[in-house]
Amino acid sequence: QKEVEQDPGPLSVPEGAIVSLNCTYSNSAFQYFMWYRQYSRKGPELLMYTYSSGNKEDGRFTAQVDKSSKYISLFIRDSQPSDSATYLCAILNRDDKIIFGKGTRLHILP
Amino acid sequence: DTGVSQDPRHKITKRGQNVTFRCDPISEHNRLYWYRQTLGQGPEFLTYFQNEAQLEKSRLLSDRFSAERPKGSFSTLEIQRTEQGDSAMYLCATSGTSVPYEQFFGPGTRLTVL
């Protein structure tokens, strides 16, 4: 079983919709959970990180961690065409290494 | 722009040639990481440095790969005797020691081995 599993998509939604992106992870010891956004032919950009369970909000973005089910989510409200990108979930393992999911390609349709 | 720069941005080489990539980190970051990313995959960890010390290398990093960070500032990643399977995006990221979860990535070097 891979440490981080993520549906690669693509996911297409109309502009203004709420987007839900999800990942599962295997090791209950993980404590830090991150979401990165990557535009085509660019390096990943850190969007948000959360520690342990709960929600964290930053503008239109909300990250959610459910440690009981080993499930992490990113919600994007009022989605914009500029949100079209690949979204990578990631965890920090005990050796301070980041393990990434495969990424979900998101298309926001104008 | 995250403040992390990589050079070159693109490299095309023939199989069997050696290539070297450079990463210049955010100046106050003492951790520097190298990742490899292939199409449709997330970045995969290769190696990382704390200042000039190389602390860990992934099993993905064969003997043909070597990385250095001689003065704890910029880093180089060299691939000897390149193979077509080495074609990928090579990404550099940096962080402070106390915030390893906040890694800032450079734009990457895209390597194509013909």
Tab-separated table of C-alpha atoms in Angstrom:
chain	number	residue	atom	x	y	z
A	1	GLN	CA	0.000	0.000	0.000
A	2	LYS	CA	1.344	3.412	-0.949
A	3	GLU	CA	1.828	5.887	1.875
A	4	VAL	CA	-0.330	8.539	0.191
A	5	GLU	CA	-3.092	7.752	-2.298
A	6	GLN	CA	-4.696	10.389	-4.484
A	7	ASP	CA	-7.087	10.129	-7.416
A	8	PRO	CA	-5.266	11.618	-10.436
A	9	GLY	CA	-8.455	12.916	-12.077
A	10	PRO	CA	-8.862	14.929	-14.217
A	11	LEU	CA	-11.621	16.733	-12.385
A	12	SER	CA	-13.615	19.332	-14.332
A	13	VAL	CA	-16.019	21.714	-12.600
A	14	PRO	CA	-17.775	24.914	-13.677
A	15	GLU	CA	-16.517	28.274	-12.461
A	16	GLY	CA	-17.959	29.240	-9.095
A	17	ALA	CA	-18.477	25.652	-7.916
A	18	ILE	CA	-17.068	24.212	-4.715
A	19	VAL	CA	-14.207	21.810	-5.388
A	20	SER	CA	-13.393	18.892	-3.123
A	21	LEU	CA	-10.021	17.168	-3.430
A	22	ASN	CA	-9.147	14.161	-1.316
A	23	CYS	CA	-6.331	11.849	-0.272
A	24	THR	CA	-5.881	8.897	2.019
A	25	TYR	CA	-2.730	7.947	3.880
A	26	SER	CA	-1.515	4.773	5.494
A	27	ASN	CA	0.454	5.638	8.638
A	28	SER	CA	-1.409	6.956	11.646
A	29	ALA	CA	1.841	8.421	13.019
A	30	PHE	CA	1.921	11.202	10.420
A	31	GLN	CA	1.310	14.612	11.984
A	32	TYR	CA	1.826	17.232	9.274
A	33	PHE	CA	-0.321	17.350	6.166
A	34	MET	CA	0.232	19.695	3.243
A	35	TRP	CA	-1.409	20.739	0.002
A	36	TYR	CA	0.692	21.986	-2.896
A	37	ARG	CA	-0.513	23.503	-6.160
A	38	GLN	CA	1.469	22.950	-9.335
A	39	TYR	CA	0.887	24.761	-12.592
A	40	SER	CA	2.055	23.150	-15.800
A	41	ARG	CA	5.847	23.147	-16.162
A	42	LYS	CA	6.335	24.905	-12.817
A	43	GLY	CA	7.525	23.773	-9.397
A	44	PRO	CA	4.973	22.960	-6.669
A	45	GLU	CA	3.788	25.850	-4.518
A	46	LEU	CA	2.803	25.329	-0.873
A	47	LEU	CA	-0.848	26.252	-0.368
A	48	MET	CA	-1.507	25.161	3.186
A	49	TYR	CA	-0.335	22.859	5.918
A	50	THR	CA	-2.225	21.470	8.893
A	51	TYR	CA	-1.047	19.808	12.039
A	52	SER	CA	-3.013	16.862	13.448
A	53	SER	CA	-6.791	16.762	12.970
A	54	GLY	CA	-9.181	19.565	12.225
A	55	ASN	CA	-9.806	22.318	9.737
A	56	LYS	CA	-7.702	25.224	8.565
A	57	GLU	CA	-9.038	28.017	6.400
A	58	ASP	CA	-7.165	30.482	4.194
A	59	GLY	CA	-9.340	32.649	1.993
A	60	ARG	CA	-11.211	30.429	-0.452
A	61	PHE	CA	-9.243	27.343	0.619
A	62	THR	CA	-10.037	24.990	3.514
A	63	ALA	CA	-7.863	22.031	4.461
A	64	GLN	CA	-9.363	19.274	6.559
A	65	VAL	CA	-7.731	16.304	8.273
A	66	ASP	CA	-9.591	13.332	9.741
A	67	LYS	CA	-6.981	11.213	11.500
A	68	SER	CA	-9.503	8.576	12.551
A	69	SER	CA	-10.135	7.673	8.916
A	70	LYS	CA	-6.692	8.793	7.612
A	71	TYR	CA	-8.370	11.142	5.166
A	72	ILE	CA	-7.265	14.611	4.097
A	73	SER	CA	-9.272	17.051	2.013
A	74	LEU	CA	-8.925	20.412	0.335
A	75	PHE	CA	-11.997	22.483	-0.445
A	76	ILE	CA	-11.940	25.414	-2.847
A	77	ARG	CA	-14.891	27.793	-2.703
A	78	ASP	CA	-15.965	30.044	-5.567
A	79	SER	CA	-13.552	28.291	-7.923
A	80	GLN	CA	-11.877	30.392	-10.589
A	81	PRO	CA	-10.290	29.450	-13.936
A	82	SER	CA	-6.939	30.470	-12.390
A	83	ASP	CA	-7.384	27.577	-9.920
A	84	SER	CA	-6.867	25.135	-12.805
A	85	ALA	CA	-3.729	23.226	-11.842
A	86	THR	CA	-2.553	19.964	-10.334
A	87	TYR	CA	-3.113	19.713	-6.590
A	88	LEU	CA	-0.707	17.514	-4.635
A	89	CYS	CA	-1.446	16.269	-1.168
A	90	ALA	CA	1.576	15.464	0.957
A	91	ILE	CA	2.561	14.237	4.379
A	92	LEU	CA	5.697	14.733	6.456
A	93	ASN	CA	7.082	11.426	7.650
A	94	ARG	CA	9.074	10.806	10.817
A	95	ASP	CA	12.356	11.363	8.953
A	96	ASP	CA	11.262	14.889	7.951
A	97	LYS	CA	10.755	13.795	4.375
A	98	ILE	CA	7.728	14.863	2.377
A	99	ILE	CA	5.807	12.059	0.689
A	100	PHE	CA	3.592	13.293	-2.136
A	101	GLY	CA	0.464	11.850	-3.704
A	102	LYS	CA	0.281	11.583	-7.483
A	103	GLY	CA	-1.665	14.831	-7.758
A	104	THR	CA	-5.178	15.574	-9.014
A	105	ARG	CA	-5.519	17.584	-12.224
A	106	LEU	CA	-8.244	20.180	-11.808
A	107	HIS	CA	-9.925	22.113	-14.630
A	108	ILE	CA	-12.237	25.021	-13.836
A	109	LEU	CA	-14.486	25.660	-16.817
A	110	PRO	CA	-15.344	29.331	-17.512
B	1	ASP	CA	8.756	33.345	-7.414
B	2	THR	CA	9.646	31.430	-4.230
B	3	GLY	CA	13.228	32.672	-4.049
B	4	VAL	CA	14.658	29.263	-4.975
B	5	SER	CA	16.345	29.258	-8.377
B	6	GLN	CA	17.497	26.375	-10.552
B	7	ASP	CA	19.744	26.281	-13.551
B	8	PRO	CA	19.387	25.280	-16.310
B	9	ARG	CA	15.639	25.205	-16.770
B	10	HIS	CA	15.883	22.714	-19.607
B	11	LYS	CA	18.585	20.250	-20.590
B	12	ILE	CA	18.629	17.927	-23.569
B	13	THR	CA	21.447	15.415	-23.652
B	14	LYS	CA	22.416	12.196	-25.361
B	15	ARG	CA	22.456	8.909	-23.539
B	16	GLY	CA	25.781	8.320	-21.840
B	17	GLN	CA	26.615	11.974	-21.279
B	18	ASN	CA	27.051	13.567	-17.850
B	19	VAL	CA	24.855	16.440	-16.719
B	20	THR	CA	24.978	18.792	-13.729
B	21	PHE	CA	22.180	20.890	-12.283
B	22	ARG	CA	22.428	23.742	-9.824
B	23	CYS	CA	20.070	24.970	-7.116
B	24	ASP	CA	20.364	28.271	-5.265
B	25	PRO	CA	18.276	28.258	-2.079
B	26	ILE	CA	16.567	30.935	-0.039
B	27	SER	CA	19.553	32.305	1.867
B	28	GLU	CA	18.323	31.715	5.408
B	29	HIS	CA	17.190	28.126	4.716
B	30	ASN	CA	19.683	25.527	5.900
B	31	ARG	CA	17.835	22.476	4.532
B	32	LEU	CA	17.937	21.693	0.836
B	33	TYR	CA	16.104	18.828	-0.860
B	34	TRP	CA	16.255	17.259	-4.318
B	35	TYR	CA	13.236	15.559	-5.866
B	36	ARG	CA	12.499	13.900	-9.186
B	37	GLN	CA	9.110	14.156	-10.854
B	38	THR	CA	7.923	12.197	-13.864
B	39	LEU	CA	4.760	12.782	-15.869
B	40	GLY	CA	1.608	12.047	-13.908
B	41	GLN	CA	3.447	11.480	-10.638
B	42	GLY	CA	4.133	13.548	-7.580
B	43	PRO	CA	7.701	14.549	-6.723
B	44	GLU	CA	9.815	11.709	-5.309
B	45	PHE	CA	12.464	12.396	-2.677
B	46	LEU	CA	16.063	11.862	-3.781
B	47	THR	CA	18.300	13.376	-1.118
B	48	TYR	CA	18.615	16.241	1.343
B	49	PHE	CA	21.199	18.386	3.073
B	50	GLN	CA	21.331	20.110	6.400
B	51	ASN	CA	23.829	22.885	5.726
B	52	GLU	CA	26.705	21.104	3.924
B	53	ALA	CA	25.972	17.641	5.360
B	54	GLN	CA	24.096	15.176	3.171
B	55	LEU	CA	21.778	13.489	5.664
B	56	GLU	CA	19.877	10.986	3.590
B	57	LYS	CA	19.783	9.463	0.125
B	58	SER	CA	16.854	7.604	-1.360
B	59	ARG	CA	17.262	4.129	-2.823
B	60	LEU	CA	16.121	5.812	-6.058
B	61	LEU	CA	19.503	7.518	-6.166
B	62	SER	CA	21.758	5.102	-8.006
B	63	ASP	CA	25.554	5.276	-7.986
B	64	ARG	CA	25.360	7.419	-11.124
B	65	PHE	CA	23.811	10.247	-9.107
B	66	SER	CA	25.786	12.484	-6.784
B	67	ALA	CA	24.826	15.653	-4.971
B	68	GLU	CA	26.899	18.227	-3.159
B	69	ARG	CA	26.371	21.355	-1.134
B	70	PRO	CA	29.969	22.435	-0.527
B	71	LYS	CA	29.498	25.578	1.542
B	72	GLY	CA	25.993	25.034	2.787
B	73	SER	CA	24.609	27.436	0.202
B	74	PHE	CA	24.011	26.332	-3.407
B	75	SER	CA	23.808	22.652	-4.327
B	76	THR	CA	24.603	20.629	-7.431
B	77	LEU	CA	23.132	17.360	-8.629
B	78	GLU	CA	25.196	15.401	-11.146
B	79	ILE	CA	24.037	12.455	-13.195
B	80	GLN	CA	26.767	10.415	-14.858
B	81	ARG	CA	26.254	8.208	-17.917
B	82	THR	CA	22.662	9.357	-18.379
B	83	GLU	CA	20.005	6.853	-19.406
B	84	GLN	CA	16.644	7.480	-21.072
B	85	GLY	CA	14.949	6.573	-17.791
B	86	ASP	CA	16.586	9.615	-16.196
B	87	SER	CA	14.331	11.898	-18.243
B	88	ALA	CA	12.275	13.803	-15.684
B	89	MET	CA	11.838	17.121	-13.923
B	90	TYR	CA	14.435	17.594	-11.185
B	91	LEU	CA	13.166	19.826	-8.416
B	92	CYS	CA	15.002	21.553	-5.611
B	93	ALA	CA	13.268	22.698	-2.422
B	94	THR	CA	14.491	24.429	0.717
B	95	SER	CA	13.238	24.914	4.257
B	96	GLY	CA	14.314	25.993	7.700
B	97	THR	CA	15.323	23.207	10.076
B	98	SER	CA	12.400	23.737	12.437
B	99	VAL	CA	9.777	23.830	9.665
B	100	PRO	CA	10.540	20.881	7.350
B	101	TYR	CA	6.876	20.828	6.305
B	102	GLU	CA	7.231	24.295	4.736
B	103	GLN	CA	9.328	23.523	1.704
B	104	PHE	CA	9.686	26.095	-1.045
B	105	PHE	CA	10.319	24.703	-4.500
B	106	GLY	CA	12.304	26.049	-7.387
B	107	PRO	CA	11.001	25.986	-10.963
B	108	GLY	CA	12.773	22.720	-11.725
B	109	THR	CA	15.165	21.509	-14.402
B	110	ARG	CA	13.548	19.443	-17.133
B	111	LEU	CA	15.958	16.779	-18.391
B	112	THR	CA	15.435	14.963	-21.670
B	113	VAL	CA	17.803	12.106	-22.483
B	114	LEU	CA	17.764	11.111	-26.153
